[in-house]
PDB file of C-alpha atoms in Angstrom:
ATOM      1  CA  GLY A 198       8.945 -10.083 -10.421  1.00  0.00           C
ATOM      2  CA  GLU A 199       5.758 -10.808  -8.392  1.00  0.00           C
ATOM      3  CA  LYS A 200       2.381  -9.721  -9.864  1.00  0.00           C
ATOM      4  CA  VAL A 201      -0.744  -9.445  -7.858  1.00  0.00           C
ATOM      5  CA  GLU A 202      -4.205  -9.470  -9.504  1.00  0.00           C
ATOM      6  CA  GLN A 203      -7.139  -8.184  -7.772  1.00  0.00           C
ATOM      7  CA  HIS A 204     -10.273  -9.783  -9.476  1.00  0.00           C
ATOM      8  CA  GLU A 205     -12.979  -7.391  -8.558  1.00  0.00           C
ATOM      9  CA  SER A 206     -12.520  -3.713  -9.254  1.00  0.00           C
ATOM     10  CA  THR A 207     -15.733  -2.764  -7.749  1.00  0.00           C
ATOM     11  CA  LEU A 208     -18.121  -4.703  -5.405  1.00  0.00           C
ATOM     12  CA  SER A 209     -21.526  -3.785  -3.878  1.00  0.00           C
ATOM     13  CA  VAL A 210     -23.321  -5.731  -1.201  1.00  0.00           C
ATOM     14  CA  ARG A 211     -26.251  -5.089   1.296  1.00  0.00           C
ATOM     15  CA  GLU A 212     -25.532  -4.280   4.777  1.00  0.00           C
ATOM     16  CA  GLY A 213     -25.575  -7.281   7.044  1.00  0.00           C
ATOM     17  CA  ASP A 214     -24.353  -9.576   4.010  1.00  0.00           C
ATOM     18  CA  SER A 215     -20.796 -10.949   3.336  1.00  0.00           C
ATOM     19  CA  ALA A 216     -18.362  -9.410   0.938  1.00  0.00           C
ATOM     20  CA  VAL A 217     -15.537 -11.491  -0.641  1.00  0.00           C
ATOM     21  CA  ILE A 218     -12.695  -9.939  -2.456  1.00  0.00           C
ATOM     22  CA  ASN A 219     -10.257 -12.318  -4.394  1.00  0.00           C
ATOM     23  CA  CYS A 220      -6.654 -11.979  -5.311  1.00  0.00           C
ATOM     24  CA  THR A 221      -3.987 -14.047  -7.099  1.00  0.00           C
ATOM     25  CA  TYR A 222      -0.407 -14.001  -7.245  1.00  0.00           C
ATOM     26  CA  THR A 223       2.372 -15.390  -9.520  1.00  0.00           C
ATOM     27  CA  ASP A 224       5.491 -15.992  -7.413  1.00  0.00           C
ATOM     28  CA  THR A 225       5.516 -19.254  -5.350  1.00  0.00           C
ATOM     29  CA  ALA A 226       8.232 -17.818  -3.266  1.00  0.00           C
ATOM     30  CA  SER A 227       5.727 -15.346  -1.900  1.00  0.00           C
ATOM     31  CA  SER A 228       4.866 -16.043   1.781  1.00  0.00           C
ATOM     32  CA  TYR A 229       3.228 -12.924   3.330  1.00  0.00           C
ATOM     33  CA  PHE A 230      -0.057 -11.523   2.422  1.00  0.00           C
ATOM     34  CA  PRO A 231      -1.387  -8.299   3.908  1.00  0.00           C
ATOM     35  CA  TRP A 232      -4.640  -6.630   3.333  1.00  0.00           C
ATOM     36  CA  TYR A 233      -4.917  -2.693   3.545  1.00  0.00           C
ATOM     37  CA  LYS A 234      -8.081  -0.513   3.657  1.00  0.00           C
ATOM     38  CA  GLN A 235      -8.280   2.940   2.096  1.00  0.00           C
ATOM     39  CA  GLU A 236     -11.107   5.315   3.133  1.00  0.00           C
ATOM     40  CA  ALA A 237     -12.128   8.336   0.930  1.00  0.00           C
ATOM     41  CA  GLY A 238      -9.355  10.967   1.008  1.00  0.00           C
ATOM     42  CA  LYS A 239      -6.976   9.034   3.504  1.00  0.00           C
ATOM     43  CA  GLY A 240      -3.838   6.811   3.174  1.00  0.00           C
ATOM     44  CA  LEU A 241      -4.045   3.114   3.622  1.00  0.00           C
ATOM     45  CA  HIS A 242      -4.343   1.136   7.053  1.00  0.00           C
ATOM     46  CA  PHE A 243      -3.450  -2.356   7.554  1.00  0.00           C
ATOM     47  CA  VAL A 244      -6.490  -4.660   8.468  1.00  0.00           C
ATOM     48  CA  ILE A 245      -5.283  -8.165   8.412  1.00  0.00           C
ATOM     49  CA  ASP A 246      -2.550 -10.464   7.060  1.00  0.00           C
ATOM     50  CA  ILE A 247      -1.773 -14.104   6.659  1.00  0.00           C
ATOM     51  CA  ARG A 248       1.613 -15.950   6.240  1.00  0.00           C
ATOM     52  CA  SER A 249       2.022 -19.066   4.139  1.00  0.00           C
ATOM     53  CA  ASN A 250       2.228 -21.451   7.185  1.00  0.00           C
ATOM     54  CA  VAL A 251      -1.425 -21.164   7.637  1.00  0.00           C
ATOM     55  CA  ASP A 252      -4.393 -21.337   5.298  1.00  0.00           C
ATOM     56  CA  ARG A 253      -7.083 -19.301   7.466  1.00  0.00           C
ATOM     57  CA  LYS A 254      -6.978 -16.498   9.706  1.00  0.00           C
ATOM     58  CA  GLN A 255      -9.688 -14.471  11.335  1.00  0.00           C
ATOM     59  CA  SER A 256      -9.789 -11.300  13.136  1.00  0.00           C
ATOM     60  CA  GLN A 257     -13.251 -10.177  14.453  1.00  0.00           C
ATOM     61  CA  ARG A 258     -15.606 -10.040  11.093  1.00  0.00           C
ATOM     62  CA  LEU A 259     -12.446 -10.343   8.718  1.00  0.00           C
ATOM     63  CA  ILE A 260     -11.522 -13.763   7.531  1.00  0.00           C
ATOM     64  CA  VAL A 261      -8.400 -14.369   5.207  1.00  0.00           C
ATOM     65  CA  LEU A 262      -7.984 -17.689   3.159  1.00  0.00           C
ATOM     66  CA  LEU A 263      -5.024 -18.653   1.501  1.00  0.00           C
ATOM     67  CA  ASP A 264      -4.696 -21.527  -1.070  1.00  0.00           C
ATOM     68  CA  LYS A 265      -0.939 -21.780  -1.918  1.00  0.00           C
ATOM     69  CA  LYS A 266      -1.731 -24.405  -4.489  1.00  0.00           C
ATOM     70  CA  ALA A 267      -3.746 -22.154  -6.677  1.00  0.00           C
ATOM     71  CA  LYS A 268      -1.762 -19.040  -5.571  1.00  0.00           C
ATOM     72  CA  ARG A 269      -4.968 -17.280  -4.496  1.00  0.00           C
ATOM     73  CA  PHE A 270      -6.218 -15.705  -1.257  1.00  0.00           C
ATOM     74  CA  SER A 271      -9.407 -13.869  -0.437  1.00  0.00           C
ATOM     75  CA  LEU A 272     -10.679 -11.574   2.215  1.00  0.00           C
ATOM     76  CA  HIS A 273     -14.130 -12.109   3.680  1.00  0.00           C
ATOM     77  CA  ILE A 274     -15.938  -9.580   5.570  1.00  0.00           C
ATOM     78  CA  THR A 275     -18.816 -10.998   7.472  1.00  0.00           C
ATOM     79  CA  ALA A 276     -22.079  -8.908   8.658  1.00  0.00           C
ATOM     80  CA  THR A 277     -20.938  -5.920   6.529  1.00  0.00           C
ATOM     81  CA  GLN A 278     -21.651  -2.369   8.100  1.00  0.00           C
ATOM     82  CA  PRO A 279     -21.644   1.120   6.393  1.00  0.00           C
ATOM     83  CA  GLU A 280     -18.092   1.746   7.788  1.00  0.00           C
ATOM     84  CA  ASP A 281     -16.684  -1.162   5.586  1.00  0.00           C
ATOM     85  CA  SER A 282     -17.168   0.866   2.590  1.00  0.00           C
ATOM     86  CA  ALA A 283     -13.687   1.746   1.245  1.00  0.00           C
ATOM     87  CA  ILE A 284     -11.278   0.580  -1.189  1.00  0.00           C
ATOM     88  CA  TYR A 285      -9.367  -2.662  -0.338  1.00  0.00           C
ATOM     89  CA  PHE A 286      -5.941  -3.586  -1.446  1.00  0.00           C
ATOM     90  CA  CYS A 287      -4.313  -7.169  -1.289  1.00  0.00           C
ATOM     91  CA  ALA A 288      -0.692  -7.525  -1.366  1.00  0.00           C
ATOM     92  CA  ALA A 289       2.154 -10.194  -1.470  1.00  0.00           C
ATOM     93  CA  SER A 290       5.845 -10.267  -0.584  1.00  0.00           C
ATOM     94  CA  TYR A 291       8.488 -12.661  -0.500  1.00  0.00           C
ATOM     95  CA  HIS A 292       9.444 -12.921   3.105  1.00  0.00           C
ATOM     96  CA  TYR A 293       7.640 -12.058   6.363  1.00  0.00           C
ATOM     97  CA  GLY A 294       8.569  -8.665   7.134  1.00  0.00           C
ATOM     98  CA  ASN A 295      10.189  -8.068   3.916  1.00  0.00           C
ATOM     99  CA  GLU A 296      10.704  -4.407   2.900  1.00  0.00           C
ATOM    100  CA  LYS A 297       9.208  -4.708  -0.672  1.00  0.00           C
ATOM    101  CA  ILE A 298       5.376  -5.517  -1.157  1.00  0.00           C
ATOM    102  CA  THR A 299       3.448  -5.812  -4.296  1.00  0.00           C
ATOM    103  CA  PHE A 300       0.074  -4.460  -4.311  1.00  0.00           C
ATOM    104  CA  GLY A 301      -3.141  -5.350  -6.217  1.00  0.00           C
ATOM    105  CA  ALA A 302      -5.139  -2.639  -7.977  1.00  0.00           C
ATOM    106  CA  GLY A 303      -7.714  -2.318  -5.342  1.00  0.00           C
ATOM    107  CA  THR A 304     -11.376  -3.051  -4.892  1.00  0.00           C
ATOM    108  CA  LYS A 305     -13.821  -0.557  -4.292  1.00  0.00           C
ATOM    109  CA  LEU A 306     -16.427  -1.857  -1.652  1.00  0.00           C
ATOM    110  CA  THR A 307     -19.723  -0.206  -1.431  1.00  0.00           C
ATOM    111  CA  ILE A 308     -22.107  -1.170   1.364  1.00  0.00           C
ATOM    112  CA  LYS A 309     -25.676  -0.375   0.543  1.00  0.00           C
ATOM    113  CA  PRO A 310     -28.507   0.104   3.182  1.00  0.00           C
TER     114      PRO A 310
ATOM    115  CA  GLY B  73       1.117   5.656  18.626  1.00  0.00           C
ATOM    116  CA  GLY B  74       2.646   7.716  15.920  1.00  0.00           C
ATOM    117  CA  ILE B  75       1.802   9.628  12.722  1.00  0.00           C
ATOM    118  CA  ILE B  76       3.232  10.212   9.216  1.00  0.00           C
ATOM    119  CA  THR B  77       3.080  13.533   7.979  1.00  0.00           C
ATOM    120  CA  GLN B  78       3.282  14.356   4.127  1.00  0.00           C
ATOM    121  CA  THR B  79       3.997  17.994   2.833  1.00  0.00           C
ATOM    122  CA  PRO B  80       2.423  19.478   0.994  1.00  0.00           C
ATOM    123  CA  LYS B  81      -1.173  17.889   0.674  1.00  0.00           C
ATOM    124  CA  PHE B  82      -1.544  19.345  -2.868  1.00  0.00           C
ATOM    125  CA  LEU B  83       1.248  20.134  -5.105  1.00  0.00           C
ATOM    126  CA  ILE B  84       0.774  21.891  -8.578  1.00  0.00           C
ATOM    127  CA  GLY B  85       3.659  22.248 -10.862  1.00  0.00           C
ATOM    128  CA  GLN B  86       4.600  23.030 -14.325  1.00  0.00           C
ATOM    129  CA  GLU B  87       5.753  20.426 -16.945  1.00  0.00           C
ATOM    130  CA  GLY B  88       9.368  20.148 -16.866  1.00  0.00           C
ATOM    131  CA  GLN B  89       9.563  21.430 -13.272  1.00  0.00           C
ATOM    132  CA  LYS B  90      11.491  19.804 -10.442  1.00  0.00           C
ATOM    133  CA  LEU B  91       9.360  19.135  -7.464  1.00  0.00           C
ATOM    134  CA  THR B  92       9.875  17.996  -4.016  1.00  0.00           C
ATOM    135  CA  LEU B  93       7.739  15.969  -1.801  1.00  0.00           C
ATOM    136  CA  LYS B  94       8.409  15.471   1.978  1.00  0.00           C
ATOM    137  CA  CYS B  95       7.486  12.879   4.622  1.00  0.00           C
ATOM    138  CA  GLN B  96       8.214  12.697   8.419  1.00  0.00           C
ATOM    139  CA  GLN B  97       7.389   9.820  10.712  1.00  0.00           C
ATOM    140  CA  ASN B  98       7.541   9.604  14.507  1.00  0.00           C
ATOM    141  CA  PHE B  99       7.239   5.875  14.866  1.00  0.00           C
ATOM    142  CA  ASN B 100      11.081   5.679  15.047  1.00  0.00           C
ATOM    143  CA  HIS B 101      10.670   3.111  12.152  1.00  0.00           C
ATOM    144  CA  ASP B 102      13.633   1.887  10.283  1.00  0.00           C
ATOM    145  CA  THR B 103      12.129   1.593   6.857  1.00  0.00           C
ATOM    146  CA  MET B 104      10.372   4.131   4.722  1.00  0.00           C
ATOM    147  CA  TYR B 105       8.605   3.953   1.329  1.00  0.00           C
ATOM    148  CA  TRP B 106       7.348   5.968  -1.198  1.00  0.00           C
ATOM    149  CA  TYR B 107       4.558   4.803  -3.531  1.00  0.00           C
ATOM    150  CA  ARG B 108       2.781   6.286  -6.500  1.00  0.00           C
ATOM    151  CA  GLN B 109      -1.168   5.501  -6.595  1.00  0.00           C
ATOM    152  CA  ASP B 110      -2.889   5.960 -10.024  1.00  0.00           C
ATOM    153  CA  SER B 111      -6.643   5.354 -10.284  1.00  0.00           C
ATOM    154  CA  GLY B 112      -7.166   1.851 -11.117  1.00  0.00           C
ATOM    155  CA  LYS B 113      -3.585   0.723 -10.882  1.00  0.00           C
ATOM    156  CA  GLY B 114      -2.964   0.236  -7.132  1.00  0.00           C
ATOM    157  CA  LEU B 115       0.392   1.215  -5.459  1.00  0.00           C
ATOM    158  CA  ARG B 116       3.697   1.194  -7.178  1.00  0.00           C
ATOM    159  CA  LEU B 117       6.950   1.374  -5.285  1.00  0.00           C
ATOM    160  CA  ILE B 118       9.039   4.056  -6.270  1.00  0.00           C
ATOM    161  CA  TYR B 119      11.808   4.200  -3.609  1.00  0.00           C
ATOM    162  CA  TYR B 120      12.301   2.704  -0.256  1.00  0.00           C
ATOM    163  CA  SER B 121      15.087   3.065   2.453  1.00  0.00           C
ATOM    164  CA  ILE B 122      15.923   0.600   5.183  1.00  0.00           C
ATOM    165  CA  THR B 123      18.088   3.102   7.296  1.00  0.00           C
ATOM    166  CA  GLU B 124      19.366   6.539   7.309  1.00  0.00           C
ATOM    167  CA  ASN B 125      21.099   7.355   4.114  1.00  0.00           C
ATOM    168  CA  ASP B 126      20.211   4.008   2.630  1.00  0.00           C
ATOM    169  CA  LEU B 127      18.269   4.110  -0.871  1.00  0.00           C
ATOM    170  CA  GLN B 128      16.639   1.202  -2.732  1.00  0.00           C
ATOM    171  CA  LYS B 129      15.074   1.482  -6.151  1.00  0.00           C
ATOM    172  CA  GLY B 130      11.361   0.218  -6.647  1.00  0.00           C
ATOM    173  CA  ASP B 131       9.803  -0.637  -9.845  1.00  0.00           C
ATOM    174  CA  LEU B 132       8.970   2.957 -10.826  1.00  0.00           C
ATOM    175  CA  SER B 133      12.134   4.851  -9.999  1.00  0.00           C
ATOM    176  CA  GLU B 134      12.894   6.384 -13.299  1.00  0.00           C
ATOM    177  CA  GLY B 135      12.272  10.061 -13.328  1.00  0.00           C
ATOM    178  CA  TYR B 136      12.507  10.422  -9.437  1.00  0.00           C
ATOM    179  CA  ASP B 137      15.316  11.037  -6.855  1.00  0.00           C
ATOM    180  CA  ALA B 138      14.975  10.259  -3.048  1.00  0.00           C
ATOM    181  CA  SER B 139      16.980  11.302  -0.095  1.00  0.00           C
ATOM    182  CA  ARG B 140      16.889   9.958   3.597  1.00  0.00           C
ATOM    183  CA  GLU B 141      18.892  12.351   5.532  1.00  0.00           C
ATOM    184  CA  LYS B 142      17.814  11.153   8.829  1.00  0.00           C
ATOM    185  CA  LYS B 143      15.645   8.387  10.263  1.00  0.00           C
ATOM    186  CA  SER B 144      12.418  10.330  10.649  1.00  0.00           C
ATOM    187  CA  SER B 145      12.373  11.839   7.218  1.00  0.00           C
ATOM    188  CA  PHE B 146      12.316  10.768   3.566  1.00  0.00           C
ATOM    189  CA  SER B 147      11.856  13.081   0.646  1.00  0.00           C
ATOM    190  CA  LEU B 148      11.143  12.397  -2.903  1.00  0.00           C
ATOM    191  CA  THR B 149      11.803  14.687  -6.054  1.00  0.00           C
ATOM    192  CA  VAL B 150      10.159  14.523  -9.287  1.00  0.00           C
ATOM    193  CA  THR B 151      13.077  15.608 -11.405  1.00  0.00           C
ATOM    194  CA  SER B 152      11.168  16.694 -14.488  1.00  0.00           C
ATOM    195  CA  ALA B 153       7.418  16.762 -13.979  1.00  0.00           C
ATOM    196  CA  GLN B 154       5.261  15.184 -16.861  1.00  0.00           C
ATOM    197  CA  LYS B 155       1.584  15.606 -17.595  1.00  0.00           C
ATOM    198  CA  ASN B 156       1.011  11.872 -17.232  1.00  0.00           C
ATOM    199  CA  GLU B 157       2.284  12.023 -13.602  1.00  0.00           C
ATOM    200  CA  MET B 158      -0.798  13.377 -12.065  1.00  0.00           C
ATOM    201  CA  ALA B 159      -1.092  11.124  -9.114  1.00  0.00           C
ATOM    202  CA  VAL B 160      -1.293  10.698  -5.552  1.00  0.00           C
ATOM    203  CA  PHE B 161       2.126  10.036  -3.869  1.00  0.00           C
ATOM    204  CA  LEU B 162       1.920   7.839  -0.527  1.00  0.00           C
ATOM    205  CA  CYS B 163       4.634   7.738   2.074  1.00  0.00           C
ATOM    206  CA  ALA B 164       4.792   4.593   4.541  1.00  0.00           C
ATOM    207  CA  SER B 165       7.068   3.367   7.185  1.00  0.00           C
ATOM    208  CA  SER B 166       7.619   0.131   8.940  1.00  0.00           C
ATOM    209  CA  ARG B 167       9.854  -1.734  11.458  1.00  0.00           C
ATOM    210  CA  LEU B 168      12.608  -3.448   9.807  1.00  0.00           C
ATOM    211  CA  GLY B 169      12.385  -7.091  10.667  1.00  0.00           C
ATOM    212  CA  GLY B 170       8.953  -6.633  12.224  1.00  0.00           C
ATOM    213  CA  ARG B 171       5.570  -8.254  11.252  1.00  0.00           C
ATOM    214  CA  GLY B 172       5.613  -6.238   7.825  1.00  0.00           C
ATOM    215  CA  GLU B 173       2.838  -3.888   8.646  1.00  0.00           C
ATOM    216  CA  GLN B 174       3.316  -0.506   6.984  1.00  0.00           C
ATOM    217  CA  TYR B 175       1.842   2.730   8.199  1.00  0.00           C
ATOM    218  CA  PHE B 176       0.790   5.256   5.576  1.00  0.00           C
ATOM    219  CA  GLY B 177       0.556   8.971   5.336  1.00  0.00           C
ATOM    220  CA  PRO B 178      -2.413  10.658   3.826  1.00  0.00           C
ATOM    221  CA  GLY B 179      -0.659  11.558   0.450  1.00  0.00           C
ATOM    222  CA  THR B 180       0.248  14.332  -1.741  1.00  0.00           C
ATOM    223  CA  ARG B 181      -1.699  14.851  -4.928  1.00  0.00           C
ATOM    224  CA  LEU B 182       0.246  16.021  -7.725  1.00  0.00           C
ATOM    225  CA  THR B 183      -1.063  18.061 -10.644  1.00  0.00           C
ATOM    226  CA  VAL B 184       1.032  19.015 -13.416  1.00  0.00           C
ATOM    227  CA  LEU B 185      -0.350  21.883 -15.743  1.00  0.00           C
TER     228      LEU B 185
END
């Protein structure tokens, strides 16, 4: 089955700098890549996603890049703010809207003042 | 908007005990999920259900049962609690055939004595 590896288990950046979280996946059939954010003591919530028919997507300060050849995707958070501190999870699934998603282990992002 | 409610928030049981976790959603979503979150291991899918009375096994279904008696609720039973099952259990829901975004509850933290 699909395996998703999240390369950074922790990441610390200064407020205002950019943060980059990298993930790789194993199954070339995967075509939908969402990102979720988990704040302390809470469940996950969706932040952004990308499908395999594009290689870049932006939503305000969030940019997702997808390199299908390398089976790699990344989340870029620009102009970081204290409220960006959280655990971020990347994920992959076979089909757009598929019921089953494989998650990475999570990256704990800390924004330093 | 909608909400996912998980009960109880904290669950303490004895080793070998049968324990039940409950989840309710008012999004009117077709698909519901149960995940287990262990520190440093991301989320692992236990069971999911694409409609009332449907059950699909995830990667971690051994030792668990699930039940979807109605569209709005999905329960998970730990059939015989083990000490290495201390984890957070997350319930989620999504629209079948939709954009794939899952909505998560706040979690139930299980402690086995």
